[in-house]
Short mmCIF file of C-alpha atoms and ligand atoms in Angstrom, two decimals:
data_model
loop_
_atom_site.label_atom_id
_atom_site.label_comp_id
_atom_site.label_asym_id
_atom_site.label_seq_id
_atom_site.Cartn_x
_atom_site.Cartn_y
_atom_site.Cartn_z
CA MET A 1000 -0.10 -6.73 25.78
CA ALA A 1001 2.93 -8.97 25.95
CA GLN A 1002 5.75 -6.36 25.64
CA ALA A 1003 7.96 -8.92 23.98
CA GLN A 1004 10.36 -6.37 22.51
CA LEU A 1005 11.31 -5.24 26.01
CA THR A 1006 12.38 -8.65 27.24
CA GLN A 1007 15.21 -10.96 26.26
CA THR A 1008 12.97 -13.93 25.51
CA PHE A 1009 9.29 -14.12 24.83
CA ASN A 1010 6.75 -16.54 26.14
CA ALA A 1011 3.61 -17.35 24.30
CA PRO A 1012 0.50 -16.50 26.32
CA GLN A 1013 -1.19 -19.42 28.13
CA THR A 1014 -4.50 -19.13 26.34
CA SER A 1015 -7.03 -21.70 25.19
CA THR A 1016 -5.14 -21.65 21.87
CA HIS A 1017 -2.03 -22.74 23.75
CA GLN A 1018 -3.87 -25.55 25.47
CA ARG A 1019 -4.97 -26.86 22.06
CA GLY A 1020 -1.31 -27.22 21.00
CA TYR A 1021 -0.77 -23.87 19.32
CA ASP A 1022 1.17 -20.93 20.74
CA TYR A 1023 -0.76 -18.44 18.58
CA ASP A 1024 -3.70 -18.63 16.21
CA LEU A 1025 -1.70 -16.80 13.58
CA VAL A 1026 1.77 -15.39 13.03
CA ILE A 1027 2.14 -12.28 10.86
CA VAL A 1028 5.61 -11.93 9.34
CA GLY A 1029 6.40 -8.27 8.63
CA GLY A 1030 5.45 -5.25 10.72
CA GLY A 1031 5.27 -2.78 7.83
CA ILE A 1032 2.04 -0.83 7.39
CA VAL A 1033 0.22 -3.85 5.93
CA GLY A 1034 1.26 -6.34 8.66
CA LEU A 1035 0.48 -3.85 11.44
CA THR A 1036 -2.91 -3.06 9.88
CA LEU A 1037 -3.82 -6.76 9.86
CA ALA A 1038 -2.82 -7.19 13.52
CA SER A 1039 -4.95 -4.12 14.40
CA ALA A 1040 -7.90 -5.23 12.26
CA LEU A 1041 -8.11 -8.51 14.21
CA LYS A 1042 -8.66 -6.72 17.52
CA ASP A 1043 -12.21 -8.04 18.03
CA SER A 1044 -11.67 -11.43 16.40
CA GLY A 1045 -10.78 -13.45 19.49
CA LEU A 1046 -7.66 -14.68 17.66
CA SER A 1047 -4.22 -14.49 19.28
CA VAL A 1048 -1.59 -12.94 17.03
CA LEU A 1049 2.20 -12.94 16.99
CA LEU A 1050 3.56 -10.08 14.86
CA VAL A 1051 7.24 -10.38 13.91
CA GLU A 1052 9.20 -7.46 12.43
CA ALA A 1053 12.89 -7.65 11.51
CA LYS A 1054 13.76 -3.94 11.84
CA VAL A 1055 14.02 -2.08 15.12
CA GLU A 1056 10.94 0.07 15.66
CA SER A 1057 12.64 3.42 15.04
CA ALA A 1058 14.24 2.18 11.78
CA ALA A 1059 10.92 0.83 10.54
CA VAL A 1060 9.34 4.25 11.11
CA ALA A 1061 12.16 6.23 9.44
CA LYS A 1062 11.36 5.53 5.76
CA GLY A 1063 11.37 8.57 3.44
CA GLN A 1064 8.15 7.53 1.71
CA ALA A 1065 4.68 9.00 1.49
CA TYR A 1066 1.49 7.47 0.12
CA ALA A 1067 -1.82 8.53 -1.34
CA VAL A 1068 -4.37 7.04 1.11
CA HIS A 1069 -7.64 6.34 -0.64
CA MET A 1070 -11.14 6.77 0.72
CA LEU A 1071 -11.68 3.04 1.28
CA SER A 1072 -8.43 2.80 3.27
CA ALA A 1073 -9.58 5.75 5.41
CA LEU A 1074 -12.89 3.96 6.08
CA ILE A 1075 -11.00 0.78 7.05
CA TYR A 1076 -8.87 2.72 9.55
CA GLN A 1077 -12.06 4.34 10.90
CA GLY A 1078 -13.52 0.86 11.37
CA ILE A 1079 -10.41 -0.28 13.24
CA GLY A 1080 -10.70 2.81 15.46
CA ILE A 1081 -7.33 4.37 14.68
CA TRP A 1082 -8.25 7.06 12.15
CA ASP A 1083 -8.40 9.87 14.75
CA LYS A 1084 -4.72 9.14 15.57
CA ILE A 1085 -3.74 9.27 11.87
CA LEU A 1086 -5.81 12.16 10.51
CA PRO A 1087 -4.12 15.08 12.41
CA ASN A 1088 -0.74 14.30 10.79
CA ILE A 1089 -1.78 13.79 7.17
CA GLU A 1090 -3.19 16.05 4.44
CA ALA A 1091 -6.47 15.80 2.57
CA TYR A 1092 -6.78 16.31 -1.16
CA ARG A 1093 -10.06 17.79 -2.34
CA ARG A 1094 -9.32 18.18 -6.01
CA VAL A 1095 -7.53 15.92 -8.53
CA ARG A 1096 -6.29 17.31 -11.87
CA LEU A 1097 -5.31 14.88 -14.60
CA SER A 1098 -3.60 16.20 -17.74
CA ASP A 1099 -1.74 14.91 -20.78
CA ALA A 1100 1.48 16.90 -21.41
CA ASP A 1101 0.41 20.33 -22.75
CA TYR A 1102 -2.95 19.20 -24.13
CA PRO A 1103 -5.46 21.78 -22.82
CA THR A 1104 -8.21 19.29 -21.85
CA VAL A 1105 -7.74 18.71 -18.13
CA VAL A 1106 -9.99 16.31 -16.21
CA GLU A 1107 -10.76 17.67 -12.78
CA TRP A 1108 -12.52 15.80 -9.95
CA GLU A 1109 -13.85 17.60 -6.90
CA THR A 1110 -15.49 16.53 -3.65
CA GLY A 1111 -18.90 17.51 -5.06
CA ASP A 1112 -18.55 14.72 -7.66
CA ILE A 1113 -19.09 12.08 -4.97
CA ASN A 1114 -20.51 14.27 -2.18
CA THR A 1115 -17.69 13.74 0.29
CA GLN A 1116 -15.70 16.18 2.40
CA ASP A 1117 -12.36 14.94 0.97
CA LEU A 1118 -11.39 12.86 -2.05
CA GLY A 1119 -8.47 11.19 -0.28
CA TYR A 1120 -5.36 11.83 1.79
CA VAL A 1121 -1.59 11.86 1.58
CA ALA A 1122 0.40 10.43 4.49
CA GLU A 1123 4.09 10.20 5.18
CA HIS A 1124 5.28 6.73 6.18
CA GLN A 1125 5.71 7.58 9.87
CA ALA A 1126 2.25 9.19 10.05
CA LEU A 1127 0.78 5.74 9.36
CA LEU A 1128 3.36 3.39 10.85
CA TYR A 1129 3.86 5.04 14.24
CA PRO A 1130 0.17 5.14 15.33
CA LEU A 1131 -0.20 1.54 14.13
CA GLN A 1132 2.82 0.45 16.22
CA GLU A 1133 1.36 2.22 19.26
CA PHE A 1134 -2.08 0.73 18.61
CA VAL A 1135 -0.88 -2.88 18.52
CA LYS A 1136 1.08 -2.35 21.74
CA ASP A 1137 -2.26 -1.65 23.44
CA CYS A 1138 -3.95 -4.71 21.93
CA SER A 1139 -4.12 -7.62 24.37
CA HIS A 1140 -4.49 -10.11 21.48
CA VAL A 1141 -1.14 -9.14 19.88
CA THR A 1142 2.40 -10.06 20.89
CA TYR A 1143 4.64 -7.64 18.97
CA LEU A 1144 8.12 -9.04 18.52
CA CYS A 1145 10.50 -6.42 17.16
CA PRO A 1146 13.30 -6.66 16.14
CA ALA A 1147 13.04 -10.37 15.40
CA GLN A 1148 13.29 -12.40 12.23
CA VAL A 1149 11.43 -15.41 10.94
CA VAL A 1150 14.15 -17.71 9.58
CA ASN A 1151 12.37 -20.97 8.85
CA ILE A 1152 8.84 -22.28 8.47
CA GLN A 1153 7.59 -25.85 8.33
CA TYR A 1154 4.08 -26.51 7.12
CA GLN A 1155 2.24 -29.55 8.44
CA GLN A 1156 -1.31 -30.73 7.98
CA ASP A 1157 -2.50 -29.51 11.41
CA MET A 1158 -0.10 -26.71 12.19
CA VAL A 1159 2.81 -24.62 11.06
CA THR A 1160 6.02 -24.32 13.08
CA ILE A 1161 8.00 -21.11 12.79
CA ASP A 1162 11.63 -20.57 13.84
CA ILE A 1163 12.26 -17.02 15.00
CA LYS A 1164 15.57 -15.35 15.78
CA PHE A 1165 15.05 -12.99 18.67
CA ALA A 1166 17.74 -11.41 20.88
CA ASP A 1167 20.36 -13.77 19.37
CA GLN A 1168 18.35 -16.85 20.32
CA MET A 1169 16.22 -19.18 18.24
CA GLN A 1170 12.70 -19.96 19.36
CA THR A 1171 10.05 -22.06 17.72
CA VAL A 1172 6.34 -21.30 17.84
CA ARG A 1173 3.37 -23.33 16.63
CA SER A 1174 0.46 -21.71 14.88
CA LYS A 1175 -2.54 -22.46 12.69
CA LEU A 1176 -1.60 -19.93 10.03
CA VAL A 1177 1.28 -17.80 8.77
CA VAL A 1178 0.53 -14.52 7.02
CA ALA A 1179 3.37 -13.19 4.87
CA ALA A 1180 3.37 -9.37 4.96
CA ASP A 1181 7.10 -9.38 4.28
CA GLY A 1182 7.26 -7.10 1.25
CA SER A 1183 7.78 -7.53 -2.49
CA ARG A 1184 10.76 -9.91 -2.28
CA SER A 1185 8.84 -12.03 0.27
CA PRO A 1186 11.26 -14.77 1.34
CA ILE A 1187 8.21 -16.63 2.67
CA ARG A 1188 6.46 -16.62 -0.71
CA GLN A 1189 9.66 -17.80 -2.40
CA ALA A 1190 10.35 -20.54 0.16
CA ALA A 1191 6.78 -21.80 -0.27
CA GLY A 1192 7.42 -22.10 -4.03
CA ILE A 1193 4.66 -19.70 -5.07
CA LYS A 1194 5.41 -18.42 -8.56
CA THR A 1195 4.78 -14.86 -9.68
CA ARG A 1196 4.05 -13.24 -13.04
CA GLY A 1197 4.84 -9.74 -14.19
CA TRP A 1198 7.62 -7.54 -15.43
CA LYS A 1199 9.97 -4.77 -14.46
CA TYR A 1200 9.10 -1.45 -16.07
CA TRP A 1201 11.50 0.42 -18.33
CA GLN A 1202 11.02 3.31 -15.94
CA SER A 1203 12.27 4.21 -12.47
CA CYS A 1204 10.59 6.50 -10.05
CA ILE A 1205 12.14 9.52 -8.35
CA VAL A 1206 10.52 10.59 -5.11
CA ALA A 1207 11.21 14.02 -3.60
CA PHE A 1208 9.62 16.45 -1.18
CA VAL A 1209 9.25 20.15 -2.04
CA LYS A 1210 7.79 23.30 -0.54
CA PRO A 1211 5.98 25.52 -3.05
CA GLU A 1212 5.88 29.30 -2.76
CA LYS A 1213 2.05 29.40 -3.06
CA SER A 1214 -0.55 27.21 -1.34
CA HIS A 1215 -0.99 23.67 -2.67
CA ASN A 1216 -4.72 24.18 -2.20
CA ASN A 1217 -5.21 20.51 -1.31
CA THR A 1218 -4.89 19.59 -4.97
CA ALA A 1219 -3.33 16.38 -6.32
CA TYR A 1220 -1.93 16.53 -9.85
CA GLU A 1221 -1.28 13.59 -12.17
CA LYS A 1222 0.49 14.89 -15.26
CA PHE A 1223 1.26 12.41 -17.99
CA GLN A 1224 4.46 13.06 -19.93
CA SER A 1225 5.82 10.90 -22.74
CA SER A 1226 8.64 9.81 -20.38
CA GLY A 1227 6.13 8.69 -17.71
CA PRO A 1228 3.57 9.93 -15.20
CA PHE A 1229 4.41 12.78 -12.87
CA ALA A 1230 2.42 13.21 -9.64
CA ILE A 1231 2.30 16.07 -7.15
CA LEU A 1232 0.56 15.32 -3.88
CA PRO A 1233 -0.21 17.77 -1.03
CA LEU A 1234 1.30 17.20 2.43
CA PRO A 1235 0.86 18.99 5.77
CA GLY A 1236 2.82 22.24 6.27
CA ASN A 1237 2.21 23.26 2.64
CA ARG A 1238 4.74 20.71 1.43
CA CYS A 1239 4.28 18.43 -1.58
CA ARG A 1240 5.46 15.01 -2.56
CA ILE A 1241 6.71 14.51 -6.09
CA VAL A 1242 6.57 11.08 -7.75
CA TRP A 1243 8.38 11.44 -11.06
CA THR A 1244 8.57 8.45 -13.39
CA ALA A 1245 11.14 8.41 -16.21
CA PRO A 1246 13.13 5.83 -18.20
CA HIS A 1247 15.97 4.38 -16.06
CA GLU A 1248 18.85 6.35 -17.62
CA GLU A 1249 16.94 9.62 -17.54
CA ALA A 1250 15.88 9.03 -13.92
CA LYS A 1251 19.46 8.27 -12.87
CA ALA A 1252 20.73 11.39 -14.67
CA LEU A 1253 18.05 13.52 -12.99
CA CYS A 1254 18.99 12.16 -9.58
CA ALA A 1255 22.66 12.92 -10.22
CA LEU A 1256 21.97 16.64 -10.88
CA ASP A 1257 22.80 19.13 -8.16
CA ASP A 1258 19.84 20.62 -6.28
CA GLU A 1259 19.66 23.76 -8.40
CA GLN A 1260 19.68 21.89 -11.73
CA PHE A 1261 17.21 19.30 -10.41
CA LEU A 1262 14.84 22.06 -9.31
CA ALA A 1263 15.11 23.74 -12.73
CA GLU A 1264 14.14 20.44 -14.44
CA LEU A 1265 11.36 19.89 -11.94
CA GLN A 1266 9.98 23.38 -12.41
CA ALA A 1267 10.04 22.92 -16.20
CA ARG A 1268 7.70 19.88 -15.91
CA TYR A 1269 5.73 21.13 -12.96
CA GLY A 1270 4.81 24.55 -14.33
CA ASN A 1271 4.31 27.68 -12.31
CA GLN A 1272 0.93 27.09 -10.73
CA MET A 1273 2.39 27.02 -7.20
CA GLY A 1274 5.24 29.48 -7.72
CA LYS A 1275 8.88 28.72 -6.97
CA LEU A 1276 9.74 25.34 -5.43
CA GLU A 1277 12.14 24.65 -2.59
CA LEU A 1278 13.67 21.16 -2.40
CA LEU A 1279 13.34 19.51 1.04
CA GLY A 1280 15.80 16.72 1.92
CA ASP A 1281 17.10 13.97 -0.31
CA ARG A 1282 15.64 12.43 -3.46
CA PHE A 1283 15.12 8.68 -3.69
CA ILE A 1284 14.98 6.46 -6.73
CA PHE A 1285 12.84 3.29 -6.87
CA GLN A 1286 12.58 0.44 -9.38
CA VAL A 1287 9.04 -0.08 -10.62
CA GLN A 1288 7.48 -3.46 -11.33
CA LEU A 1289 4.19 -5.20 -11.92
CA MET A 1290 3.85 -8.52 -10.13
CA GLN A 1291 0.97 -10.82 -9.31
CA SER A 1292 1.47 -14.04 -7.32
CA ASP A 1293 -0.05 -17.11 -8.95
CA ARG A 1294 -1.62 -17.99 -5.62
CA TYR A 1295 -2.36 -15.82 -2.59
CA VAL A 1296 -2.88 -18.84 -0.30
CA LEU A 1297 -1.63 -22.35 0.41
CA HIS A 1298 -2.64 -24.63 3.25
CA ARG A 1299 -1.69 -22.60 6.41
CA LEU A 1300 -0.21 -19.67 4.44
CA ALA A 1301 -1.69 -16.38 3.16
CA LEU A 1302 0.11 -13.57 1.30
CA VAL A 1303 -0.91 -9.92 1.74
CA GLY A 1304 0.27 -6.54 0.43
CA ASP A 1305 3.47 -6.32 -1.59
CA ALA A 1306 4.21 -9.98 -0.85
CA ALA A 1307 1.20 -10.82 -3.07
CA HIS A 1308 1.32 -8.08 -5.73
CA ASN A 1309 3.15 -4.94 -6.88
CA CYS A 1310 1.99 -2.27 -9.30
CA HIS A 1311 3.16 0.87 -11.04
CA PRO A 1312 2.97 3.86 -8.66
CA VAL A 1313 0.66 5.80 -11.01
CA GLY A 1314 -2.53 6.55 -9.09
CA GLY A 1315 -0.91 5.63 -5.72
CA GLN A 1316 -2.49 2.17 -5.52
CA GLY A 1317 0.06 -0.31 -4.02
CA LEU A 1318 -0.33 0.22 -0.30
CA ASN A 1319 -4.08 0.79 -0.64
CA LEU A 1320 -4.46 -2.64 -2.24
CA GLY A 1321 -2.53 -4.11 0.71
CA ILE A 1322 -4.84 -2.38 3.21
CA ARG A 1323 -7.87 -3.81 1.34
CA ASP A 1324 -6.24 -7.28 1.39
CA VAL A 1325 -5.90 -7.26 5.15
CA ALA A 1326 -9.43 -5.93 5.76
CA ALA A 1327 -10.72 -8.82 3.60
CA LEU A 1328 -8.48 -11.42 5.25
CA ALA A 1329 -9.39 -10.19 8.76
CA GLN A 1330 -13.09 -10.56 7.89
CA VAL A 1331 -12.65 -14.08 6.47
CA LEU A 1332 -10.61 -15.22 9.49
CA GLN A 1333 -12.93 -13.63 12.03
CA GLU A 1334 -16.03 -15.19 10.45
CA ALA A 1335 -14.36 -18.61 10.20
CA HIS A 1336 -13.16 -18.48 13.81
CA ALA A 1337 -16.66 -17.49 15.02
CA LYS A 1338 -18.04 -20.64 13.32
CA GLY A 1339 -15.34 -22.81 14.88
CA GLU A 1340 -13.61 -23.45 11.52
CA ASP A 1341 -9.86 -23.99 11.17
CA ILE A 1342 -8.49 -20.59 10.01
CA GLY A 1343 -5.41 -22.19 8.41
CA ASN A 1344 -7.41 -24.54 6.21
CA ILE A 1345 -6.93 -23.91 2.50
CA GLN A 1346 -10.71 -23.95 1.85
CA ILE A 1347 -11.18 -21.06 4.30
CA LEU A 1348 -8.19 -19.13 2.94
CA LYS A 1349 -9.47 -19.47 -0.62
CA ARG A 1350 -12.41 -17.21 0.36
CA TYR A 1351 -9.83 -14.45 0.80
CA GLU A 1352 -8.03 -15.32 -2.45
CA ARG A 1353 -11.29 -15.30 -4.46
CA TRP A 1354 -12.19 -11.90 -3.00
CA ARG A 1355 -8.89 -10.12 -3.52
CA LYS A 1356 -6.96 -11.66 -6.42
CA ARG A 1357 -9.26 -10.57 -9.22
CA GLU A 1358 -9.86 -7.09 -7.73
CA ASN A 1359 -6.10 -6.53 -7.47
CA LEU A 1360 -5.58 -7.76 -11.02
CA THR A 1361 -8.10 -5.17 -12.28
CA ILE A 1362 -6.13 -2.36 -10.65
CA LEU A 1363 -2.77 -3.79 -11.77
CA GLY A 1364 -4.13 -3.87 -15.34
CA PHE A 1365 -5.60 -0.38 -15.06
CA THR A 1366 -2.33 1.19 -13.82
CA ASP A 1367 -0.38 -0.66 -16.52
CA LEU A 1368 -2.77 0.54 -19.22
CA LEU A 1369 -2.55 4.14 -17.97
CA ASP A 1370 1.24 4.04 -17.98
CA ARG A 1371 1.48 2.48 -21.45
CA MET A 1372 -1.19 4.69 -23.02
CA PHE A 1373 0.36 7.90 -21.77
CA SER A 1374 4.11 7.14 -21.83
CA ASN A 1375 4.54 7.45 -25.59
CA ASN A 1376 4.08 9.75 -28.57
CA ILE A 1377 2.71 7.26 -31.13
CA LEU A 1378 0.08 9.28 -32.99
CA PRO A 1379 -2.88 6.82 -32.98
CA VAL A 1380 -2.33 6.23 -29.24
CA VAL A 1381 -2.17 9.98 -28.59
CA VAL A 1382 -5.46 10.41 -30.46
CA VAL A 1383 -7.17 7.59 -28.51
CA ARG A 1384 -6.02 8.80 -25.10
CA ARG A 1385 -6.99 12.40 -25.80
CA LEU A 1386 -10.39 11.22 -26.92
CA GLY A 1387 -10.51 9.24 -23.65
CA LEU A 1388 -9.72 12.38 -21.63
CA TRP A 1389 -12.38 14.31 -23.53
CA ILE A 1390 -14.98 11.59 -22.78
CA MET A 1391 -13.95 11.43 -19.14
CA ARG A 1392 -14.42 15.17 -18.85
CA ARG A 1393 -17.75 15.35 -20.71
CA VAL A 1394 -19.52 12.14 -19.67
CA PRO A 1395 -20.25 12.27 -15.93
CA VAL A 1396 -20.90 8.52 -15.58
CA VAL A 1397 -17.43 7.71 -16.99
CA LYS A 1398 -15.80 10.44 -14.89
CA ILE A 1399 -17.37 9.23 -11.62
CA PHE A 1400 -16.74 5.55 -12.43
CA SER A 1401 -13.00 6.16 -12.98
CA LEU A 1402 -12.72 8.18 -9.76
CA LYS A 1403 -14.51 5.50 -7.73
CA LEU A 1404 -12.35 2.76 -9.27
CA MET A 1405 -9.16 4.63 -8.35
CA ILE A 1406 -10.17 5.36 -4.74
CA GLY A 1407 -11.42 1.85 -3.99
CA LEU A 1408 -15.17 2.45 -4.00
CA LYS A 1409 -15.90 0.02 -6.84
CA GLY A 1410 -15.04 -3.39 -5.38
CA ARG A 1411 -16.54 -5.41 -2.54
CA VAL A 1412 -16.47 -3.29 0.62
CA PRO A 1413 -15.20 -5.09 3.75
CA LYS A 1414 -17.36 -4.95 6.89
CA LEU A 1415 -14.67 -2.93 8.69
CA ALA A 1416 -15.30 -0.08 6.23
CA GLN A 1417 -19.07 -0.19 6.72
CA GLN A 1418 -19.16 0.72 10.43
C1 LIG T 2097 7.94 5.16 -5.80
C2 LIG T 2097 6.79 4.50 -5.13
C3 LIG T 2097 5.69 5.27 -4.78
C4 LIG T 2097 4.59 4.66 -4.16
N1 LIG T 2097 3.51 5.43 -3.84
C5 LIG T 2097 2.41 4.85 -3.30
C6 LIG T 2097 1.24 5.62 -2.99
O1 LIG T 2097 1.17 6.84 -3.20
N2 LIG T 2097 0.16 4.97 -2.44
C7 LIG T 2097 0.19 3.62 -2.24
O2 LIG T 2097 -0.84 3.06 -1.80
N3 LIG T 2097 1.29 2.87 -2.47
C8 LIG T 2097 2.40 3.45 -3.01
N4 LIG T 2097 3.50 2.68 -3.27
C9 LIG T 2097 3.50 1.25 -2.91
C10 LIG T 2097 3.84 1.05 -1.43
O3 LIG T 2097 5.09 1.65 -1.13
C11 LIG T 2097 3.88 -0.43 -1.06
O4 LIG T 2097 2.76 -1.09 -1.62
C12 LIG T 2097 3.84 -0.65 0.47
O5 LIG T 2097 4.89 0.05 1.09
C13 LIG T 2097 3.93 -2.15 0.82
O6 LIG T 2097 3.82 -2.32 2.21
P1 LIG T 2097 4.03 -3.77 2.88
O7 LIG T 2097 3.76 -3.58 4.34
O8 LIG T 2097 3.27 -4.80 2.11
O9 LIG T 2097 5.56 -4.11 2.64
P2 LIG T 2097 6.89 -3.47 3.27
O10 LIG T 2097 6.67 -2.01 3.54
O11 LIG T 2097 7.99 -3.84 2.35
O12 LIG T 2097 7.03 -4.19 4.69
C14 LIG T 2097 7.54 -5.50 4.82
C15 LIG T 2097 8.11 -5.64 6.22
O13 LIG T 2097 8.44 -7.02 6.46
C16 LIG T 2097 9.62 -7.08 7.22
N5 LIG T 2097 10.22 -8.42 7.01
C17 LIG T 2097 10.63 -8.96 5.84
N6 LIG T 2097 11.08 -10.21 6.02
C18 LIG T 2097 10.94 -10.48 7.35
C19 LIG T 2097 11.23 -11.63 8.18
N7 LIG T 2097 11.73 -12.76 7.68
N8 LIG T 2097 10.98 -11.57 9.51
C20 LIG T 2097 10.44 -10.43 10.04
N9 LIG T 2097 10.15 -9.33 9.31
C21 LIG T 2097 10.39 -9.35 7.98
C22 LIG T 2097 10.47 -5.92 6.68
O14 LIG T 2097 11.45 -5.51 7.61
C23 LIG T 2097 9.40 -4.85 6.44
O15 LIG T 2097 9.22 -3.98 7.53
C24 LIG T 2097 4.61 3.27 -3.89
C25 LIG T 2097 5.73 2.50 -4.22
C26 LIG T 2097 6.81 3.09 -4.85
C27 LIG T 2097 8.01 2.26 -5.22
#
């Protein structure tokens, strides 16, 4: 691979793409998990890729986040051929328990419900990002430029020119397509004038890591409280990740408590099923928003991951939607390239938009509905949601449908996940 990050300037490879007037077939802006997954997913496409990430590699890895990784995402990583590098450092969950405050009806899903070995996984940020960084370094089709920043883009009918700041110098590359994987604020989406719809939630999210006294038994808990959903996810080394949603002021006050008081509050909501909890490291607070871009594509531009949509963290969907976006986009681009079509053409890119926009909207709506239904004590709503829980528990077809929807097995499955 072109080890661009080790040199002071980078030179685009002299490929057939170059001879046709382009330096790369596509430029991916953002080397977070979503951008790196797209670069990896294109390994057999025959397309040349420039991947540009603003943070230095070690800083990009060192993010105190962890994610539920759904079954479809695992299948996509298997298809790429990187799953065996990820699996040893993440934890499987084999049981999911969903409950509403102290209401005794608990819905419980197990592997037997869908005849799989695991229901899903929980991965810390570095357990996904690091193997992906290493993978793209071994890919001859990818030039990985890091740290470097895309500062300007000009769209033309036949190509897109991209100004990149790298090692204090500006360079310009020509490409057929830009893919924005540059996160929820997406300067590229904004500069292209793509509007978004959505809202900021009245809640913030506290994320913390704890070590329980007893085994976590590979169980994921989603407990709905009137202040917001509260999730406990199993991690390697018998640790757990807490995702605790509460109204802004309450979340800020909880974060300001000292460790002992915070643990007492946590234990009060968490119950005693895993014994005493030990707090590991710092707590982080995140704003929560729902956002859907009006368009995922323009001529020579595609948005993926958080650049295209954001959702409430209930159910751990956000990153998984981004992974599904890139598997879909990789398939569309690879098929178009094989037929000799122009991969930056809006008509080609609309195939990706048609595939992903509606599926993402369904999940955005589902997470919003869950949050609104459960984050209140209005009596008729309490009655309806408890009836819903009762039905989910008693009617197998509803129970299995909701599980499959949440873990990605209900939409169109990309070819990468079918290998
Ligand atoms: C509290 C909380 C809990 C969550 N839990 C889960 C969960 O359990 N499961 C789940 O699936 N999702 C979860 N999510 C959502 C998940 O965190 C995001 O969906 C995911 O991190 C988005 O990844 P991304 O690669 O699209 O964007 P980012 O991670 O934001 O990456 C964007 C990258 O682009 C780079 N960049 C930006 N601009 C430029 C530029 N001009 N030039 C070069 N590089 C640039 C940035 O440096 C960055 O590395 C959660 C979110 C929150 C807030």
